[in-house]
Amino acid sequence: MGMGPYFLLATLEGLVQAAVLTIMAAGLSLVFGVMRIVNVAHGEFVMLGAVIAWFAASLISGHPALGFIVALLVSPLLVGAIAYASDRLILKRLDYNPEATIVATIGLLYILQQGVLIIYGPDARPVEPPFYFTIRLPWFGYSGYKLFVIAAAVAIMAGIWVVMRKTRLGLIMRAAQYDRETAQAFGIPVDRVSAFVFAFGAMLAALAGVLVAPIQQAHYLMGADPLLLSFIVVIIGGLGSLSGAVVAAMLIGLSDGIMSMMFSPTLAKMVSTLLVALVLVFRPNGLFGKATR
């Protein structure tokens, strides 16, 4: 296979990584944009989504698609409920203080991680994809499921855009993001909006976990890489900027996928770190971020 087809394969792998990364980073960006807190437990919500996908695949007999569909429906709801309860029991009592919530979400990270270790065990376990078919290209065959992941990410991000820009709920969320005090003065229940946004961000992370589970193995320690990559995307794109998260996820996902296949994964991680450093030096607010008023 020549360089052209090899580059195409690397680009497709990069697009798959960018698709999953976009969903994960969108949840983290929404939480920071509205609540102004850094959720260090975000990667563990991705891990929960993947683990629940394994349970659904193992408990539901029949075609693998049945377990996958159940996981797509149940996983975001369960993870969202856990996040909502965490907000009400912990973050709200801390009055969403930025420093305190970082410590609190670190604690939540370890609680979720060790809880999954006790129930799920230490082994990495494969999750069967919901369908098997290969798209035949002139040079090679490519997984139809991976193309489905790309299409699903596009649909999810389009849905988020519609909610944020075309609905009353999105208007309330944008008002709370722009100025929490003024929004509260106009009767918007900012605390309840914050709880919903925290749960919604966790639901997006769980969706990403379900989608990535058939590509990777579900493991109780798998939340570290999603958390790191999500932070890189949010920093480059701009804290709280959804459009910035999409652009940065495409940039990081494509560069990481192409360089990992054509050169080495280590070089890909070095480039990502260099991009973060350059953005912090020349555009501290990110590519699409706005200076704090």
Tab-separated table of C-alpha atoms in Angstrom, residues 158-286:
chain	number	residue	atom	x	y	z
A	158	ALA	CA	-25.817	19.088	15.656
A	159	GLY	CA	-28.388	18.272	18.336
A	160	ILE	CA	-26.408	20.226	20.943
A	161	TRP	CA	-26.219	23.209	18.581
A	162	VAL	CA	-29.992	23.138	18.039
A	163	VAL	CA	-30.647	22.952	21.784
A	164	MET	CA	-28.223	25.773	22.586
A	165	ARG	CA	-29.316	28.123	19.800
A	166	LYS	CA	-32.957	27.336	19.054
A	167	THR	CA	-34.618	26.400	22.355
A	168	ARG	CA	-35.601	28.177	25.560
A	169	LEU	CA	-33.429	25.771	27.543
A	170	GLY	CA	-30.413	26.781	25.483
A	171	LEU	CA	-31.232	30.452	26.007
A	172	ILE	CA	-31.338	29.911	29.792
A	173	MET	CA	-28.017	28.062	29.698
A	174	ARG	CA	-26.387	30.822	27.641
A	175	ALA	CA	-27.738	33.457	30.005
A	176	ALA	CA	-26.272	31.618	33.003
A	177	GLN	CA	-22.995	31.273	31.111
A	178	TYR	CA	-22.807	34.960	30.239
A	179	ASP	CA	-23.692	36.427	33.637
A	180	ARG	CA	-24.891	34.228	36.515
A	181	GLU	CA	-25.801	37.135	38.830
A	182	THR	CA	-27.927	38.947	36.244
A	183	ALA	CA	-29.612	35.693	35.196
A	184	GLN	CA	-30.533	34.993	38.814
A	185	ALA	CA	-31.858	38.533	39.219
A	186	PHE	CA	-34.219	37.867	36.288
A	187	GLY	CA	-35.628	34.783	37.994
A	188	ILE	CA	-33.534	32.057	36.355
A	189	PRO	CA	-32.871	29.239	38.886
A	190	VAL	CA	-29.124	29.235	38.365
A	191	ASP	CA	-28.475	26.422	40.862
A	192	ARG	CA	-30.885	24.097	39.084
A	193	VAL	CA	-29.409	25.072	35.718
A	194	SER	CA	-25.949	24.233	37.074
A	195	ALA	CA	-27.124	20.815	38.280
A	196	PHE	CA	-28.686	20.082	34.889
A	197	VAL	CA	-25.560	21.194	33.004
A	198	PHE	CA	-23.295	19.067	35.211
A	199	ALA	CA	-25.533	16.047	34.585
A	200	PHE	CA	-25.744	16.817	30.849
A	201	GLY	CA	-21.961	17.061	30.573
A	202	ALA	CA	-21.661	13.680	32.289
A	203	MET	CA	-24.269	12.201	29.927
A	204	LEU	CA	-22.224	13.336	26.920
A	205	ALA	CA	-19.131	11.733	28.454
A	206	ALA	CA	-21.072	8.487	28.977
A	207	LEU	CA	-22.244	8.557	25.350
A	208	ALA	CA	-18.631	8.879	24.246
A	209	GLY	CA	-17.748	5.935	26.490
A	210	VAL	CA	-20.467	3.753	24.947
A	211	LEU	CA	-19.342	4.650	21.417
A	212	VAL	CA	-15.673	3.990	22.115
A	213	ALA	CA	-16.209	0.734	24.050
A	214	PRO	CA	-16.364	-1.529	20.937
A	215	ILE	CA	-13.144	0.092	19.664
A	216	GLN	CA	-11.225	-0.065	22.945
A	217	GLN	CA	-11.571	-2.393	25.908
A	218	ALA	CA	-13.587	-1.263	28.926
A	219	HIS	CA	-11.315	-0.814	31.942
A	220	TYR	CA	-11.619	0.898	35.303
A	221	LEU	CA	-8.508	3.034	34.610
A	222	MET	CA	-9.507	4.134	31.101
A	223	GLY	CA	-10.691	7.589	32.226
A	224	ALA	CA	-7.212	9.153	32.426
A	225	ASP	CA	-6.583	9.620	28.692
A	226	PRO	CA	-10.071	11.039	27.916
A	227	LEU	CA	-9.679	13.540	30.755
A	228	LEU	CA	-6.248	14.691	29.561
A	229	LEU	CA	-7.288	14.952	25.913
A	230	SER	CA	-10.510	16.774	26.837
A	231	PHE	CA	-8.529	19.337	28.824
A	232	ILE	CA	-6.135	19.813	25.897
A	233	VAL	CA	-9.070	20.381	23.540
A	234	VAL	CA	-10.844	22.801	25.887
A	235	ILE	CA	-7.652	24.802	26.510
A	236	ILE	CA	-6.854	25.087	22.803
A	237	GLY	CA	-10.429	25.789	21.731
A	238	GLY	CA	-11.156	28.236	24.535
A	239	LEU	CA	-12.735	27.622	27.930
A	240	GLY	CA	-16.510	27.416	27.570
A	241	SER	CA	-16.531	27.647	23.745
A	242	LEU	CA	-18.369	24.790	22.032
A	243	SER	CA	-17.259	25.850	18.556
A	244	GLY	CA	-13.702	26.037	19.841
A	245	ALA	CA	-14.032	22.534	21.298
A	246	VAL	CA	-15.156	21.156	17.926
A	247	VAL	CA	-12.310	22.817	16.006
A	248	ALA	CA	-9.692	21.846	18.583
A	249	ALA	CA	-10.981	18.242	18.752
A	250	MET	CA	-10.669	17.949	14.975
A	251	LEU	CA	-7.176	19.426	15.105
A	252	ILE	CA	-5.972	17.184	17.955
A	253	GLY	CA	-7.782	14.056	16.747
A	254	LEU	CA	-6.507	14.288	13.182
A	255	SER	CA	-2.945	15.191	14.145
A	256	ASP	CA	-2.846	12.447	16.782
A	257	GLY	CA	-4.314	9.803	14.478
A	258	ILE	CA	-2.126	10.658	11.495
A	259	MET	CA	1.107	11.020	13.457
A	260	SER	CA	0.465	7.916	15.548
A	261	MET	CA	0.097	5.781	12.428
A	262	MET	CA	2.726	7.410	10.216
A	263	PHE	CA	5.340	8.210	12.869
A	264	SER	CA	4.817	7.306	16.537
A	265	PRO	CA	2.223	7.840	19.312
A	266	THR	CA	4.902	9.538	21.405
A	267	LEU	CA	5.456	12.192	18.729
A	268	ALA	CA	1.691	12.722	18.501
A	269	LYS	CA	1.470	13.411	22.248
A	270	MET	CA	4.468	15.755	22.021
A	271	VAL	CA	2.746	17.760	19.265
A	272	SER	CA	-0.458	18.026	21.340
A	273	THR	CA	1.523	19.309	24.316
A	274	LEU	CA	3.366	21.790	22.083
A	275	LEU	CA	0.058	23.093	20.713
A	276	VAL	CA	-1.214	23.702	24.244
A	277	ALA	CA	1.978	25.565	25.137
A	278	LEU	CA	1.790	27.755	22.011
A	279	VAL	CA	-1.877	28.588	22.629
A	280	LEU	CA	-1.205	29.485	26.269
A	281	VAL	CA	1.670	31.765	25.205
A	282	PHE	CA	0.078	33.546	22.237
A	283	ARG	CA	-3.684	33.194	22.962
A	284	PRO	CA	-4.190	32.568	26.694
A	285	ASN	CA	-7.983	32.490	26.254
A	286	GLY	CA	-7.812	29.841	23.511
